[in-house]
CSV table of C-alpha atoms in Angstrom, one decimal:
chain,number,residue,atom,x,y,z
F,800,UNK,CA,150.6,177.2,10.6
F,801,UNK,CA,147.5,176.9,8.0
F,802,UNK,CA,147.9,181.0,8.2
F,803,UNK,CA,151.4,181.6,7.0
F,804,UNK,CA,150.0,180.7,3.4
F,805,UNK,CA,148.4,183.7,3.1
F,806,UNK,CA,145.7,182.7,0.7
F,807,UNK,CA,142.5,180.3,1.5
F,808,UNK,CA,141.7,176.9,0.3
F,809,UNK,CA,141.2,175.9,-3.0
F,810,UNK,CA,143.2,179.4,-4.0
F,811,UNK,CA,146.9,177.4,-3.8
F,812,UNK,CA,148.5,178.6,-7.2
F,813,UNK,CA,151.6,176.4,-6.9
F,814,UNK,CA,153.0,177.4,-3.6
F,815,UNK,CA,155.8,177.2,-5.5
F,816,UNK,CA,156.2,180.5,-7.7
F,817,UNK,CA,154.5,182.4,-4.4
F,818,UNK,CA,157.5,181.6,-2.7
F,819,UNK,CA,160.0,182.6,-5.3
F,820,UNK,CA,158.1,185.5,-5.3
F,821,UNK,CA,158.4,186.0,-1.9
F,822,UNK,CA,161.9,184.9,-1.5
F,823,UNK,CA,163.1,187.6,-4.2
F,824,UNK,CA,161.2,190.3,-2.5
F,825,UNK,CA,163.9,189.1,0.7
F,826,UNK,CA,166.7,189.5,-1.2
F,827,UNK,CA,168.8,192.8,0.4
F,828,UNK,CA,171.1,189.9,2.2
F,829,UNK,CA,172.7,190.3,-1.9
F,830,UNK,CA,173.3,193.8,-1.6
F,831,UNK,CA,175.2,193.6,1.9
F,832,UNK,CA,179.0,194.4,1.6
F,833,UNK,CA,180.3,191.7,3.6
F,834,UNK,CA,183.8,192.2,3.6
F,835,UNK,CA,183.2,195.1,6.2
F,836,UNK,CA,179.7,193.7,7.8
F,837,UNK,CA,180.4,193.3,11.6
F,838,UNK,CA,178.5,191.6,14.5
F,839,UNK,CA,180.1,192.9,17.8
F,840,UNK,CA,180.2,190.4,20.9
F,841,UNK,CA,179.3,187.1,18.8
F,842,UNK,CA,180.5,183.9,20.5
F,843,UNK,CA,182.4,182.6,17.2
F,844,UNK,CA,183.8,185.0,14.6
F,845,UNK,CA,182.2,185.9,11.5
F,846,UNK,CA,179.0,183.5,12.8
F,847,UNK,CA,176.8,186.7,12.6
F,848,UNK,CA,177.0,187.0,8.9
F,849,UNK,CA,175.9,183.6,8.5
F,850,UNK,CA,172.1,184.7,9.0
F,851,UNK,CA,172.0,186.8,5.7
F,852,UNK,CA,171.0,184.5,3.8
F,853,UNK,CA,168.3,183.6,1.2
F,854,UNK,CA,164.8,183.6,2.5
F,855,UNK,CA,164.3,180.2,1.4
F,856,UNK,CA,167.3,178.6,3.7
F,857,UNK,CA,165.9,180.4,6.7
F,858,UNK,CA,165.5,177.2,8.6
F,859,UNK,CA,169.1,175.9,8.4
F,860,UNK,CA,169.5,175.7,11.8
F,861,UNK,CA,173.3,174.9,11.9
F,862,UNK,CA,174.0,178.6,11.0
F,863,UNK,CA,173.3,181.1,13.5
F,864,UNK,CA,175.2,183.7,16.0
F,865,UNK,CA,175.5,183.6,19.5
F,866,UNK,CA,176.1,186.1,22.0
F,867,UNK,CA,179.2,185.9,23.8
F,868,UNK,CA,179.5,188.5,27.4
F,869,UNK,CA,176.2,189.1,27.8
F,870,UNK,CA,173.0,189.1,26.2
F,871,UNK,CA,173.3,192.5,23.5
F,872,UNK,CA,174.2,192.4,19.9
F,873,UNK,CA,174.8,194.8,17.4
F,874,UNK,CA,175.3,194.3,13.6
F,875,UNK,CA,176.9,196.9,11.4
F,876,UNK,CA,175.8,196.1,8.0
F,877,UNK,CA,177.1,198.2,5.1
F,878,UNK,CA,175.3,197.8,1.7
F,879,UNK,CA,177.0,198.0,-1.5
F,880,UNK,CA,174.5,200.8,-2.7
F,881,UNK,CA,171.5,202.7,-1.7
F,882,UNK,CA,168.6,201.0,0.2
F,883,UNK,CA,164.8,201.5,1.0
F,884,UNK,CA,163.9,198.7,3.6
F,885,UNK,CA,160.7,198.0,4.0
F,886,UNK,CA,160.6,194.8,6.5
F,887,UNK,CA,162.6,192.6,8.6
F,888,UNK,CA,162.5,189.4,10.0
F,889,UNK,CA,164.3,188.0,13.4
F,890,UNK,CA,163.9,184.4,13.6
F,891,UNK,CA,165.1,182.6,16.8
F,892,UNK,CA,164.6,179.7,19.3
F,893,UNK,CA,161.0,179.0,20.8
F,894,UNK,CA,162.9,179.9,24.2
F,895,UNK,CA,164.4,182.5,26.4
F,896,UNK,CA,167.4,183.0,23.8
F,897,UNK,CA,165.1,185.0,21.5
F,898,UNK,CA,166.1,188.5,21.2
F,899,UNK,CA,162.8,190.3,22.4
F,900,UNK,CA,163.8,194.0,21.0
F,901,UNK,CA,165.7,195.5,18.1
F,902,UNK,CA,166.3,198.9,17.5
F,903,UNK,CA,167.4,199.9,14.1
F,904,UNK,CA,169.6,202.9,13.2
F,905,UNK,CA,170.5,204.3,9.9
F,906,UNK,CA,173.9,205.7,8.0
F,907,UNK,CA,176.4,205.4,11.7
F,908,UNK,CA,179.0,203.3,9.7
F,909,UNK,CA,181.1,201.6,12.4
F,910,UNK,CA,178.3,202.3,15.4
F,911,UNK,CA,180.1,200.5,18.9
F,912,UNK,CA,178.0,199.7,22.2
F,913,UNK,CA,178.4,203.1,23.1
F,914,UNK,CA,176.6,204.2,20.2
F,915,UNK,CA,174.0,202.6,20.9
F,916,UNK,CA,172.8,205.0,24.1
F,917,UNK,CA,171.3,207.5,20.7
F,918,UNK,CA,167.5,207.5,20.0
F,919,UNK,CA,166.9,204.3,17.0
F,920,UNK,CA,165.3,205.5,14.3
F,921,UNK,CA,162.7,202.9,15.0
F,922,UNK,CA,162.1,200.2,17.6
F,923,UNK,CA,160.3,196.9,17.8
F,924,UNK,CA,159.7,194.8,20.9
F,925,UNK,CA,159.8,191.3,18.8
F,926,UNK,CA,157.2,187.8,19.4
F,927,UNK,CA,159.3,184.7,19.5
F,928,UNK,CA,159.5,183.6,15.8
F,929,UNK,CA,161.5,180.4,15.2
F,930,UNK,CA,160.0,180.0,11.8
F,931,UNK,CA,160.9,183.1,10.4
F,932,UNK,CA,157.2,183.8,9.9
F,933,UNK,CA,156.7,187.9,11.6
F,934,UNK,CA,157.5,190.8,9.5
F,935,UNK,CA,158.6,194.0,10.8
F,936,UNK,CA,156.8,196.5,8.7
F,937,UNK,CA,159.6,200.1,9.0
F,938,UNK,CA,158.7,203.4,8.7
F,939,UNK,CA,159.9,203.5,5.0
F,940,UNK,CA,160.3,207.3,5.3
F,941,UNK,CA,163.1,206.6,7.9
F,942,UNK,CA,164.4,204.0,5.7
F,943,UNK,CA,164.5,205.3,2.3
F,944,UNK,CA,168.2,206.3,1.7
F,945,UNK,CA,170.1,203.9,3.9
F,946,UNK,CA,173.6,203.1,2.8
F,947,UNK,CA,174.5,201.7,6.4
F,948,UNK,CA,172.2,199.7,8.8
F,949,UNK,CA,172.9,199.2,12.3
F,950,UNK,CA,170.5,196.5,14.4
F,951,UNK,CA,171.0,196.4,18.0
F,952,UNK,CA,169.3,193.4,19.9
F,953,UNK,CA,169.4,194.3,23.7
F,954,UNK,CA,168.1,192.3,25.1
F,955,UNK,CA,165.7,188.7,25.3
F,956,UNK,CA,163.1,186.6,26.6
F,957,UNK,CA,165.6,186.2,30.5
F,958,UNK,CA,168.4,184.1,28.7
F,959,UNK,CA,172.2,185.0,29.9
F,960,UNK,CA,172.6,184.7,25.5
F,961,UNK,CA,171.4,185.6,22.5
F,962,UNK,CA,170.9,183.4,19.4
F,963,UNK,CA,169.5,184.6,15.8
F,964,UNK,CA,169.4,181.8,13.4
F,965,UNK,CA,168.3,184.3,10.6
F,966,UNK,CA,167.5,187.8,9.6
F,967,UNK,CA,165.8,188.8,6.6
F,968,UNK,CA,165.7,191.9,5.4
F,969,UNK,CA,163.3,193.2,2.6
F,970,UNK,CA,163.6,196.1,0.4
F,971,UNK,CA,164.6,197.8,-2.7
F,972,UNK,CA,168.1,198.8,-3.6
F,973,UNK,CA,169.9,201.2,-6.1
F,974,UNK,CA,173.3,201.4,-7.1
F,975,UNK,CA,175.6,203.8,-5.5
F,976,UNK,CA,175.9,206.9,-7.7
F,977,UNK,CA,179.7,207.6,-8.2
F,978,UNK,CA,179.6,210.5,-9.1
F,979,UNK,CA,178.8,211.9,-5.8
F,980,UNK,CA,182.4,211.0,-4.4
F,981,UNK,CA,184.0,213.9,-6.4
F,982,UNK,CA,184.2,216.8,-4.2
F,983,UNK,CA,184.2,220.0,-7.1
F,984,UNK,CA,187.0,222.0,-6.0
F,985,UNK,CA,186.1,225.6,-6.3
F,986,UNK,CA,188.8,228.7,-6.2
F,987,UNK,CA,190.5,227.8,-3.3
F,988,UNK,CA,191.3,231.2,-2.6
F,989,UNK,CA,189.1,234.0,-2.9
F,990,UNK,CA,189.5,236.7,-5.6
F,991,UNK,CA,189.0,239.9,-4.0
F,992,UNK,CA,188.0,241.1,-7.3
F,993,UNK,CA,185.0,239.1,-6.2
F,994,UNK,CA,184.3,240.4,-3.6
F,995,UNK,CA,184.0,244.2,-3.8
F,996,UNK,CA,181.7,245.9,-1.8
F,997,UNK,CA,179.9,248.9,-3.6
F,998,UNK,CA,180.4,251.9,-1.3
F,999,UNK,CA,177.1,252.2,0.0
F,1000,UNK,CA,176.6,256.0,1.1
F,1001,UNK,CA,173.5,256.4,3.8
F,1002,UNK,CA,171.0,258.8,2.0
F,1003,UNK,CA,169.8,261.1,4.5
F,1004,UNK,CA,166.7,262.6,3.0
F,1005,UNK,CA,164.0,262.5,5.7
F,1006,UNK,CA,160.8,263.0,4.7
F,1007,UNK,CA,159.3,264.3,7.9
């Protein structure tokens, strides 16, 4: 694990501030509106909002979700404003639970299984990660206005479940302009003042 620093020896600046830095640049699981974040077909209720957390407790491994039929899982994840994501990280077990794809789609509040049979707006097949250590770089232009995120894990490494002991999502965010609620409520009905059509009268000059 000498790599996951990043920098070579001798160049440690107090690992310390590099991974504040690095944990603030993680820190979208703030902006999530939890009171209507959803994980369909976790095991225990409400366990799949336990993996937003902060970067830093990543490895708290007595918070995670489960699976519960079958091996899929799909996370509805409302923010409280607009977001650019940039990356994402899927930690898991060093086993067959792993989830080995996620497809991510944007702005389908409320998205259901069904849902899920629509193109993704991008794909990854994921590498076992059970540090939290891989980050999934997204096409930022497919990413840049998302008020609603929906991740749906498929499927894994052969296990009949699921688990995800953290996902880390990494971004910027904007608040939600208000403004843009108000619907401006034009003339309801026309004025046919309005609307007068000027009597056009063909010319009929040919030039021949």
């Amino acid at each position: 694990a000498a790599m996951a620093h990043g920098h070579g020896p001798g160049r440690c600046r107090c690992c310390g501030e590099e991974a504040a830095e690095r944990g603030a640049a993680w820190g979208l699981y703030l902006r999530i509106d939890r009171q209507r974040l959803q994980c369909l077909n976790e095991r225990r209720e409400g366990s799949g909002a336990t993996v937003f957390r902060p970067w830093e407790e990543r490895g708290d491994r007595s918070q995670f979700v489960e699976s519960d039929d079958d091996e899929e899982l799909l996370f509805n994840i409302p923010f409280t404003g607009s977001v650019k994501l940039k990356g994402v990280i899927v930690m898991g077990e060093d086993d067959e639970t792993h989830p080995a794809e996620m497809r991510l789609f944007r702005n389908i509040p409320h998205m259901s299984f069904d849902d899920t049979a629509k193109e993704a707006e991008q794909t990854f097949s994921l590498s076992r990660d059970p540090l939290g250590e891989l980050e999934y770089p997204t096409k930022i232009a497919r990413f840049s206005n998302v008020s609603h995120l929906s991740m749906h894990f498929p499927k894994n490494f052969g296990a009949e479940t699921t688990k995800i002991f953290y996902i880390g999502l990494k971004g910027e965010w904007t608040e939600a302009h208000r403004h843009e609620v108000t619907i401006c409520n034009y003339e309801a009905s026309a004025n046919p003042a309005d609307h007068k059509l000027e009597q056009i009268t063909p010319q009929t000059h040919f030039i021949s």
